Short mmCIF file of C-alpha atoms in Angstrom, two decimals:
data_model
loop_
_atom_site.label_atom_id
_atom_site.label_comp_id
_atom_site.label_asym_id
_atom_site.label_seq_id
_atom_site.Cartn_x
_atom_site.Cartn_y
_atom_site.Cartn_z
CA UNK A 1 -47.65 44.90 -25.83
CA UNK A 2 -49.64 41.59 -26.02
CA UNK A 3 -51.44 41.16 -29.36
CA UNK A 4 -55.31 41.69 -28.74
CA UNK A 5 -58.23 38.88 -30.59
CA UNK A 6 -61.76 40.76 -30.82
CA UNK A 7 -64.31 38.30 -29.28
CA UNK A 8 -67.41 37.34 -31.41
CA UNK A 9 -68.91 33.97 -32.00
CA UNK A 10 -71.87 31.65 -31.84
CA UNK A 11 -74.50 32.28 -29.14
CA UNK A 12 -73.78 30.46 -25.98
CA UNK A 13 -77.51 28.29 -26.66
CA UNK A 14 -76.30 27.56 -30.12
CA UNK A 15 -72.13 26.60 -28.82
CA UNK A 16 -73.71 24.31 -26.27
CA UNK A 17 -75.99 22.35 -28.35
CA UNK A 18 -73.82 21.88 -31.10
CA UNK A 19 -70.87 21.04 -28.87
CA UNK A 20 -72.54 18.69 -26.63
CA UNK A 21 -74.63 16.90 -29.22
CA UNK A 22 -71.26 16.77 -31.20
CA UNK A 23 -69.35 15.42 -28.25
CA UNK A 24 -71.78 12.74 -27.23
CA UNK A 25 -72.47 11.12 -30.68
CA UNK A 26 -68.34 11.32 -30.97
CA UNK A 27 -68.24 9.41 -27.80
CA UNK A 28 -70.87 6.59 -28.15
CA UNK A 29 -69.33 6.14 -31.39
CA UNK A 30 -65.81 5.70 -31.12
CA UNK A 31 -66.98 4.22 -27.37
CA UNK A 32 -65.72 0.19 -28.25
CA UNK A 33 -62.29 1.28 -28.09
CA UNK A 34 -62.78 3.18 -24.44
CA UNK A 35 -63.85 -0.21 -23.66
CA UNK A 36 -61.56 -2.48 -25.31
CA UNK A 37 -58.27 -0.18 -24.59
CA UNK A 38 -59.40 0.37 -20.57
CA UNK A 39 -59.73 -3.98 -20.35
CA UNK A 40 -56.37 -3.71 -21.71
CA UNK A 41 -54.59 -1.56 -19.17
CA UNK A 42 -56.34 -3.55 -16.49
CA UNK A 43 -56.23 -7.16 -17.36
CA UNK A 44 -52.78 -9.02 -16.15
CA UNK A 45 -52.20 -11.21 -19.35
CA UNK A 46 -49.35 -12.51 -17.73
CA UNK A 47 -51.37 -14.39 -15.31
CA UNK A 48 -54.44 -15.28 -17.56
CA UNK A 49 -51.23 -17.09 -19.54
CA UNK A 50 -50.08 -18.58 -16.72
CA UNK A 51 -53.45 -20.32 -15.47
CA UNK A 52 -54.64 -20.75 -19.09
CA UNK A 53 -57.58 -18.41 -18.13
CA UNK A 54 -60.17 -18.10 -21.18
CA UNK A 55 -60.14 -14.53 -22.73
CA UNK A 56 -62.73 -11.71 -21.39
CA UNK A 57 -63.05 -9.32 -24.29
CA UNK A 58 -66.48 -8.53 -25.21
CA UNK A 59 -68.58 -11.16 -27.24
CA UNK A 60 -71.69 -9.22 -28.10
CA UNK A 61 -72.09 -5.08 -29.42
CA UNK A 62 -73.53 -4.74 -25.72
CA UNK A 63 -71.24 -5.85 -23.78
CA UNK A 64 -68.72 -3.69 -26.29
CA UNK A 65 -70.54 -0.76 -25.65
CA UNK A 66 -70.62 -1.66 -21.68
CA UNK A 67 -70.26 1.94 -19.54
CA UNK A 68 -71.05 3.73 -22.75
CA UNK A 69 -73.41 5.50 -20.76
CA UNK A 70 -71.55 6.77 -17.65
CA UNK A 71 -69.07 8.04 -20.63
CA UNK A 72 -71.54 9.86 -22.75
CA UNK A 73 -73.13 11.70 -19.45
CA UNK A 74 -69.73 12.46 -18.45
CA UNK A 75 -68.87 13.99 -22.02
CA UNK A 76 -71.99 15.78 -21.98
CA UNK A 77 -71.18 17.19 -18.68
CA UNK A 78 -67.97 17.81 -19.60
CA UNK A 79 -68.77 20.28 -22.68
CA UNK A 80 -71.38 21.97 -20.74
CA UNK A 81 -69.05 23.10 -18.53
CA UNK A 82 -66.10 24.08 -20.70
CA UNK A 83 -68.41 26.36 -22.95
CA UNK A 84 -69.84 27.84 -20.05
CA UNK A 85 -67.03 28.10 -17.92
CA UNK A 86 -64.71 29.47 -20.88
CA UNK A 87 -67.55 32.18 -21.82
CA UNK A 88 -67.38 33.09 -18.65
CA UNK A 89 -63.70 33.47 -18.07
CA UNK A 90 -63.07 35.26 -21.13
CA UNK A 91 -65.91 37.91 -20.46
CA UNK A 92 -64.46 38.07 -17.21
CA UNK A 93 -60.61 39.35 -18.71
CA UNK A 94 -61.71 41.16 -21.41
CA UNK A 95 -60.66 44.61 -21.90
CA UNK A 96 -62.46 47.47 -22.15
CA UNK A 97 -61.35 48.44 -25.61
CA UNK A 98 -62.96 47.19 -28.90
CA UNK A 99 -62.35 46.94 -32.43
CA UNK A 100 -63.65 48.75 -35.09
CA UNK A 101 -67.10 46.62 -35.47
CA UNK A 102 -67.58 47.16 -31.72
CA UNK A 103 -66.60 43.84 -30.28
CA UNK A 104 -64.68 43.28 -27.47
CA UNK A 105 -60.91 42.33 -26.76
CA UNK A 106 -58.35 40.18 -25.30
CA UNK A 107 -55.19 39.21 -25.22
CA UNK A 108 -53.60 36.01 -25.99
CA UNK A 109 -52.17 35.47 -22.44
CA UNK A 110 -55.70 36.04 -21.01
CA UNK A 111 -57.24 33.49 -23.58
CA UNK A 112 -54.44 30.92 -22.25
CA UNK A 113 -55.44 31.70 -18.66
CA UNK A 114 -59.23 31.18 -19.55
CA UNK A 115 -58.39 27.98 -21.22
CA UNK A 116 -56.78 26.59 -18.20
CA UNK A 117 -59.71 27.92 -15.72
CA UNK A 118 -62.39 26.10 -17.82
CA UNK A 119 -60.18 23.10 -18.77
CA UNK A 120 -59.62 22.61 -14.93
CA UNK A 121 -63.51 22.82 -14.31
CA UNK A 122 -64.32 20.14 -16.94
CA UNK A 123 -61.86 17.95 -15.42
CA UNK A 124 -63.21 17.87 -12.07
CA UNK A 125 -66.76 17.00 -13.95
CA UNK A 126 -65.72 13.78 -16.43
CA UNK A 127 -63.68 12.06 -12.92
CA UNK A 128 -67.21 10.58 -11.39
CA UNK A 129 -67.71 8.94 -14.57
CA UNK A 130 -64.94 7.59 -15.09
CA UNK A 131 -64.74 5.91 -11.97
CA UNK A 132 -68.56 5.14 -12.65
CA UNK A 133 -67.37 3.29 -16.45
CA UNK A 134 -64.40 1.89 -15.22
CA UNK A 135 -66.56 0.11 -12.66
CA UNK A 136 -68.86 -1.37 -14.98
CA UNK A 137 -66.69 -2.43 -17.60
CA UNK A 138 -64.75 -4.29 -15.05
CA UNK A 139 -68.50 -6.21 -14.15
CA UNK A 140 -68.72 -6.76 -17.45
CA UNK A 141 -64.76 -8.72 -17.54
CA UNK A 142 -65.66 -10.09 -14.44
CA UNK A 143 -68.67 -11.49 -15.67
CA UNK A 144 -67.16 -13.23 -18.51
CA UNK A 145 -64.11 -14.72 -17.09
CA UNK A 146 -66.99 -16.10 -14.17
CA UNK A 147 -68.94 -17.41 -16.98
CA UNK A 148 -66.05 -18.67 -19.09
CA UNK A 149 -64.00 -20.05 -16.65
CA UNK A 150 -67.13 -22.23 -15.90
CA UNK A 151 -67.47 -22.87 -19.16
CA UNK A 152 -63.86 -24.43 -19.56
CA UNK A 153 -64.10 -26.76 -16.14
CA UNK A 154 -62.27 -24.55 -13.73
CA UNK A 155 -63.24 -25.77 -10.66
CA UNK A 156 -62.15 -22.82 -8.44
CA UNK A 157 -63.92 -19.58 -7.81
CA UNK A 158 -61.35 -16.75 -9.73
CA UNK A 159 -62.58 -13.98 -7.56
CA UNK A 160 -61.05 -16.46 -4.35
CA UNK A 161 -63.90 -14.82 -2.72
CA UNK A 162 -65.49 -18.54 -1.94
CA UNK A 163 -62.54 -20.05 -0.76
CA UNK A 164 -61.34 -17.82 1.80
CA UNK A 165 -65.47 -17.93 2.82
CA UNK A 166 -65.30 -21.81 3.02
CA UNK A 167 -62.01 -22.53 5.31
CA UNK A 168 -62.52 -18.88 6.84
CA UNK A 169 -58.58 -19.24 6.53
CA UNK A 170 -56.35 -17.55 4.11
CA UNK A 171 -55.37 -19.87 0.90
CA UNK A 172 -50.99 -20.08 1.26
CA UNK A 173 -49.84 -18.37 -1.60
CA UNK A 174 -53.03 -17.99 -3.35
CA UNK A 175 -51.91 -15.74 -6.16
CA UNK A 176 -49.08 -18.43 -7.10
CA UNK A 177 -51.73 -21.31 -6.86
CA UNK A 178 -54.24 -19.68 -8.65
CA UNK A 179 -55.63 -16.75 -11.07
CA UNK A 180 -57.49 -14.48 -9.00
CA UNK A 181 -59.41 -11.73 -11.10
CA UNK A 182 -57.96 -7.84 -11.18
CA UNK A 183 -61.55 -7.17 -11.58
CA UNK A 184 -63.24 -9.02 -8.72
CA UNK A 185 -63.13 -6.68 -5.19
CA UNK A 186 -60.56 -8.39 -3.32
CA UNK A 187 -61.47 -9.53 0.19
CA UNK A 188 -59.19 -8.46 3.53
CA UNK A 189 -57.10 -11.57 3.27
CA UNK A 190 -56.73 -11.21 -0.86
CA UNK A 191 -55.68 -7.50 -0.10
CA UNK A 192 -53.15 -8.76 3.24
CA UNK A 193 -51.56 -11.47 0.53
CA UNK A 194 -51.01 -8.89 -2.21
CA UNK A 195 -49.76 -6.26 -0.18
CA UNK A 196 -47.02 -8.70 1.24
CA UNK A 197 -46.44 -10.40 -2.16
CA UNK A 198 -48.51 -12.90 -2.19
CA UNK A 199 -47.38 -14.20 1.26
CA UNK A 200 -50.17 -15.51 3.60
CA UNK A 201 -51.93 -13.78 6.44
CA UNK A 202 -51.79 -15.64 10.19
CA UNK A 203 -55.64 -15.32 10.18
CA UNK A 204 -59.05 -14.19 8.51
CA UNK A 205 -59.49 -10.35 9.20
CA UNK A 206 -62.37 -9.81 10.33
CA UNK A 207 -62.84 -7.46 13.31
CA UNK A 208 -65.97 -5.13 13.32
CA UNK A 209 -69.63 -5.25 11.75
CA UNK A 210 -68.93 -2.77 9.63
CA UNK A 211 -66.12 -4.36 7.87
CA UNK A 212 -67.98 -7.87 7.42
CA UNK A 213 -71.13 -6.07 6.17
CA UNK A 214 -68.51 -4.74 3.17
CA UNK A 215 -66.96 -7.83 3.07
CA UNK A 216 -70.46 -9.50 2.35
CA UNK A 217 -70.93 -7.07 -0.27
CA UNK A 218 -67.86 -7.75 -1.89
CA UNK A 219 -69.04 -11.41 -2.00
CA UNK A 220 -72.22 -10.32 -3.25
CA UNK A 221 -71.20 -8.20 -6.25
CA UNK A 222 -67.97 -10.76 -7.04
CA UNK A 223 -70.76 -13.99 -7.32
CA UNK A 224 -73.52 -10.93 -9.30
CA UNK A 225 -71.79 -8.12 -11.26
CA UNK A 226 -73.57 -5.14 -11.54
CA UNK A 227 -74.12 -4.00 -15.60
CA UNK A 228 -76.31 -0.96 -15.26
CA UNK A 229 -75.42 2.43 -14.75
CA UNK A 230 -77.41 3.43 -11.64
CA UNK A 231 -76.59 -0.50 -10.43
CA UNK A 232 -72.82 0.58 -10.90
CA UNK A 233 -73.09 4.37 -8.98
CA UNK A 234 -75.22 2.11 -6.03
CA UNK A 235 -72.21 -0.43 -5.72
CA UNK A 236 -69.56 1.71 -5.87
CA UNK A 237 -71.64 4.58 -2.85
CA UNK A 238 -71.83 1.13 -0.66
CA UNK A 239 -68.10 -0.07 -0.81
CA UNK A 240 -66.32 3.13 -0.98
CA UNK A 241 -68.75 6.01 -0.15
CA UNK A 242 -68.53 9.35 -1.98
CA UNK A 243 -64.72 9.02 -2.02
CA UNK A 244 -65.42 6.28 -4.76
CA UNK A 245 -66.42 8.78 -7.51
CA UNK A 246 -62.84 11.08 -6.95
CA UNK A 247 -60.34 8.10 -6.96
CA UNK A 248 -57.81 9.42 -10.03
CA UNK A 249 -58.45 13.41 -9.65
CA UNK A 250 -54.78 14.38 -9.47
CA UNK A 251 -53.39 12.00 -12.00
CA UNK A 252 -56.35 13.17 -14.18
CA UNK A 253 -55.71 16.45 -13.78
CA UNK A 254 -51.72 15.66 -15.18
CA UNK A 255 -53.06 13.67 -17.63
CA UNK A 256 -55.15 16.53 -19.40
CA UNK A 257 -52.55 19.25 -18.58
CA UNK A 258 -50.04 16.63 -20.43
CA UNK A 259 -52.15 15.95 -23.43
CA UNK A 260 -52.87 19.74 -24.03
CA UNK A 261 -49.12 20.35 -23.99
CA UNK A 262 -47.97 17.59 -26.08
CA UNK A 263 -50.68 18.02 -28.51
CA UNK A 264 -50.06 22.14 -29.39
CA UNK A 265 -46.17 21.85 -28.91
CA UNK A 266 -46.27 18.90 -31.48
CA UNK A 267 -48.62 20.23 -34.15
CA UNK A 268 -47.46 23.71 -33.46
CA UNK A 269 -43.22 22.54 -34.00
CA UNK A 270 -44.31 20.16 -36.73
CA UNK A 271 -46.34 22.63 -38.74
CA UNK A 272 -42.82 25.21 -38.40
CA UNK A 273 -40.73 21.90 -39.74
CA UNK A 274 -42.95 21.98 -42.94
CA UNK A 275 -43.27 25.96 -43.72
CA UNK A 276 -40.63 27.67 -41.41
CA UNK A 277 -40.61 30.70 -43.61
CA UNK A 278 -44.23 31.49 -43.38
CA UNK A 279 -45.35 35.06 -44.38
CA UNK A 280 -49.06 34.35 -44.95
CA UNK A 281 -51.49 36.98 -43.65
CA UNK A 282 -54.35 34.47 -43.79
CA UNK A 283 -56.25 34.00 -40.48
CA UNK A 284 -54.90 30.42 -39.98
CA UNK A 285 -53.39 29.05 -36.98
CA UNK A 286 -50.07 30.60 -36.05
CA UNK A 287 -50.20 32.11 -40.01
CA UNK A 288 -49.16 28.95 -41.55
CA UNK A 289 -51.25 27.65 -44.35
CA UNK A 290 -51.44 24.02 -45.28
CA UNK A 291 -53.03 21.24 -48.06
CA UNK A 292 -55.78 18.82 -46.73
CA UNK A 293 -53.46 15.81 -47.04
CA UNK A 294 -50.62 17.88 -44.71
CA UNK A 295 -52.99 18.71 -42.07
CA UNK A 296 -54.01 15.03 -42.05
CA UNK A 297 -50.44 14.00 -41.49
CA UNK A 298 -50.47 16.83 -38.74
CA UNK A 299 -53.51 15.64 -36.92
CA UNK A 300 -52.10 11.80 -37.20
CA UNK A 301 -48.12 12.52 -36.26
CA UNK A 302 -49.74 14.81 -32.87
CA UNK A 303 -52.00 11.91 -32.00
CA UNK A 304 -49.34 9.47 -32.03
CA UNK A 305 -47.06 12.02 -29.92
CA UNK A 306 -49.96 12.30 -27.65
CA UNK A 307 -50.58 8.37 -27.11
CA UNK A 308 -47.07 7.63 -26.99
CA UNK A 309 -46.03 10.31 -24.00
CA UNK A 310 -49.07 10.47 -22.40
CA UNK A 311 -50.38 6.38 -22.14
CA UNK A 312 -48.51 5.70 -18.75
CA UNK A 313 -50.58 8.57 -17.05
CA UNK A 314 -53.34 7.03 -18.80
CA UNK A 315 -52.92 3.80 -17.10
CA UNK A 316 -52.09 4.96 -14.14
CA UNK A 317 -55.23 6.38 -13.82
CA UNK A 318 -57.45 3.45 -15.03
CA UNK A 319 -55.55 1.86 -12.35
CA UNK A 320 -55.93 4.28 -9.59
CA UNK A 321 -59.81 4.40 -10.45
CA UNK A 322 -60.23 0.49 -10.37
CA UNK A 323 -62.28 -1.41 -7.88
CA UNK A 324 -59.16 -1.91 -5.98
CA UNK A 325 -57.00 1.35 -6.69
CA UNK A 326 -57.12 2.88 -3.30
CA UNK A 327 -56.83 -0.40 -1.62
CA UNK A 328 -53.70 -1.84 -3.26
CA UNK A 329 -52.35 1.49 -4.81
CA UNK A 330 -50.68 4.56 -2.84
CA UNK A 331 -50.48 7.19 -5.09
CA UNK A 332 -49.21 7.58 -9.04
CA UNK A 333 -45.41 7.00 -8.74
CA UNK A 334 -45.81 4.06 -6.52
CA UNK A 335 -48.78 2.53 -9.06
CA UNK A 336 -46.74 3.00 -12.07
CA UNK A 337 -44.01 1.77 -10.01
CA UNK A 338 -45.38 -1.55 -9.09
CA UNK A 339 -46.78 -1.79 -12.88
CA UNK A 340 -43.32 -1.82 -13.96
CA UNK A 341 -42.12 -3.78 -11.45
CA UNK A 342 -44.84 -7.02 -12.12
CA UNK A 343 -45.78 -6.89 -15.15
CA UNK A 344 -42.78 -5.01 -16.81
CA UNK A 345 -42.30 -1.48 -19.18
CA UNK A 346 -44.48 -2.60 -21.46
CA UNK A 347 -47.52 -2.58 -19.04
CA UNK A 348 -47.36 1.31 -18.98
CA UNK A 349 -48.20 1.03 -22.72
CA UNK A 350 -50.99 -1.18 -22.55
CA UNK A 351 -53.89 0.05 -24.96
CA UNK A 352 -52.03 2.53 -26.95
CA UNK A 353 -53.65 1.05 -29.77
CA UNK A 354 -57.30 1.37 -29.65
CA UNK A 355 -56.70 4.56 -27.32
CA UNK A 356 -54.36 5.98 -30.74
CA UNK A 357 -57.50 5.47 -33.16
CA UNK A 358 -59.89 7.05 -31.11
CA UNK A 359 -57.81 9.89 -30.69
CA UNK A 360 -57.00 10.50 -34.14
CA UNK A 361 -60.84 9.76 -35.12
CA UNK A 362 -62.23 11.50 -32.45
CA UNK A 363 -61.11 14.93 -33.77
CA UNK A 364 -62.28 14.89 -36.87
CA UNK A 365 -65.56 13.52 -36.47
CA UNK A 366 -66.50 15.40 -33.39
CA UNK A 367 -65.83 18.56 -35.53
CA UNK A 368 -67.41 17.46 -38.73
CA UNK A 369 -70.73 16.63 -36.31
CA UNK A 370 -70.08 20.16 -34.41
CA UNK A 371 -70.32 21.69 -38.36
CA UNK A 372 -73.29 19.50 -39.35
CA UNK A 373 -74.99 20.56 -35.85
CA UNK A 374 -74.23 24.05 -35.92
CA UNK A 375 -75.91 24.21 -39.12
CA UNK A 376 -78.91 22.81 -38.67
CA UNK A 377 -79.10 24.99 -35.23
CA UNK A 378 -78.73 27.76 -37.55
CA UNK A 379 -81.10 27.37 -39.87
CA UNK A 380 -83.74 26.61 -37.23
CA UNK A 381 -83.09 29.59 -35.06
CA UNK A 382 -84.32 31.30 -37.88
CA UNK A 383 -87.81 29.89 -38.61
CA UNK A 384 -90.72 31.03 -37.01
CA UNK A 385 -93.51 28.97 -35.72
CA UNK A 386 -97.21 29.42 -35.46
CA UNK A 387 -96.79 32.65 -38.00
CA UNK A 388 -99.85 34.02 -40.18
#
């Protein structure tokens, strides 16, 4: 028979203001590495080496904190929905029995199966924003390898958006010739060129209105990035349509399913390593009992196991959910395929780094601010206002 938990808790008001609040001060702090590790993944160093391109990493707090706000919403979002969708699903399977203090039970299985129902719904709810901040910090690069480049006397355009314009002719080899941005959109003969390795099309495509109206838009937002968020959901609803906002949703999906499973089976088999004869009948995790400085090493070694299985499917996805994903990309294998292939293994490990210390920070402080939250929730739930 499958052990039974009673069910009792913080209110559902008091869960989702505590969690959400926690969740989005978390993520606007800890936000700069988002930023810094997602230019990472997407920038080809290789090239920007090659063509002694200036570098494109942030030079004010702004511009580090660039699609901070597509993030935050999406976080917000996010929590809403797995505190409401997890209350739900566990009501939903609970037995009818109850303890001795009246309150509800359910199994273990059945709290597994509600984890995955809500953990699926909050995935399908942070995948809009993060096409939406991928977008903008990509304006942001964009912007200052325009502005840089300029500043360094490179004559050319490094989107290659005005010299395809100018001749109306595709550039021979332009990739091999010169550095065209990852970040700029890439116009039909850019996209002909890279598809066929950099080998030149016969012509410039251009066959109906509707596909030079997007190609003027292109131009457009390559010469003026967008950098605000409602600027950023307009561009990408013009180019791409809806679809633009659900670019990445299976990889996602792997990618969440993958850092679940590597984070439990690591601090679950790593906390057996240290006290494999455990016959403590305190109400701790799997009845193992630990020191502060243990549990730190516990929360640091799972991180790292987490970053270092899981950062290919994490750049895979920032890929996937680029300005160009769909275009140049056909589906995960083939992306992380082509990674490999052009910019070698260590591409599928770019921004382990910055996305390791967020990981192992963002833990901790998001439940130290949950605590401090909660707390302060509590207390004023139980004031009165406007009393004699």
């Amino acid at each position: 028979m499958s052990e039974e938990i009673s069910v009792s808790g913080d209110s559902l008001l008091t869960a989702l203001l505590s969690g959400t609040t926690a969740a989005a001060i978390s993520a606007t702090l800890t936000y700069p590495l988002d930023c810094i590790k997602t230019q990472q993944q997407l920038n080809d160093s290789g090239k920007m080496q090659k063509f002694n391109i200036p570098g494109n990493y942030p030079s004010t707090i702004a511009q580090l904190f660039k699609g901070g706000s597509a993030l935050v919403v999406g976080t917000v979002m996010k929590n809403s929905a797995r505190l409401v969708s997890y209350n739900w699903s566990t009501k939903f399977m609970t037995s009818d029995s109850s303890d001795s203090h009246g309150h509800k039970k359910i199994s273990a299985p059945r709290i597994v199966i509600a984890g995955v129902m809500s953990g699926f719904l909050e995935t399908l709810w942070i995948i809009p924003f993060e096409n939406i901040k991928i977008t903008m910090i990509q304006n942001m690069t964009l912007h200052n390898e325009i502005a840089r480049a300029a500043k360094h006397g490179i004559k050319y355009d490094v989107t290659g958006t005005t010299v395809l314009n100018k001749h109306h002719k595709p550039t021979a080899n332009i990739f091999s010739k010169q550095y065209v941005s990852p970040h700029a959109y890439f116009t039909a003969d850019i996209l002909s060129q890279y598809r066929a390795n950099n080998k030149p099309t016969s012509r410039f495509q251009v066959a109906t209105k509707h596909h030079t109206t997007k190609e003027a838009l292109k131009a457009k937002y390559n010469k003026h990035p967008t950098m605000t968020f409602l600027g950023t959901i307009r561009e990408i609803y013009s180019l791409k349509g809806l679809k633009g906002f659900s670019s990445g949703t299976c990889i996602t999906m792997v990618r969440q399913v993958a850092i679940s499973t590597v984070w439990l089976s690591t601090y679950n088999a790593t906390r057996q390593l240290l006290d494999p004869h455990s016959n403590s009948n305190e109400q701790s995790w799997f009845g193992h009992k630990h020191t502060a400085f243990q549990s730190l090493g516990l929360h640091l070694f799972s991180s790292i196991a987490v970053v270092a299985l899981t950062e290919p499917l994490d750049v895979v996805k920032s890929h996937l959910q680029s300005k160009n994903g769909k275009q140049i990309y056909k589906d995960s294998l083939s992306t992380a395929f082509r990674l490999f292939m052009e910019q070698g293994y260590r591409s599928l490990w770019k921004g382990a780094l910055p996305r390791g210390i967020k990981i192992t920070v963002n833990g901790g402080l998001t439940a130290s601010i949950y605590n401090y939250v909660d707390q302060i929730v509590g207390v004023a739930g139980g004031q009165t206002v406007f009393a004699e």
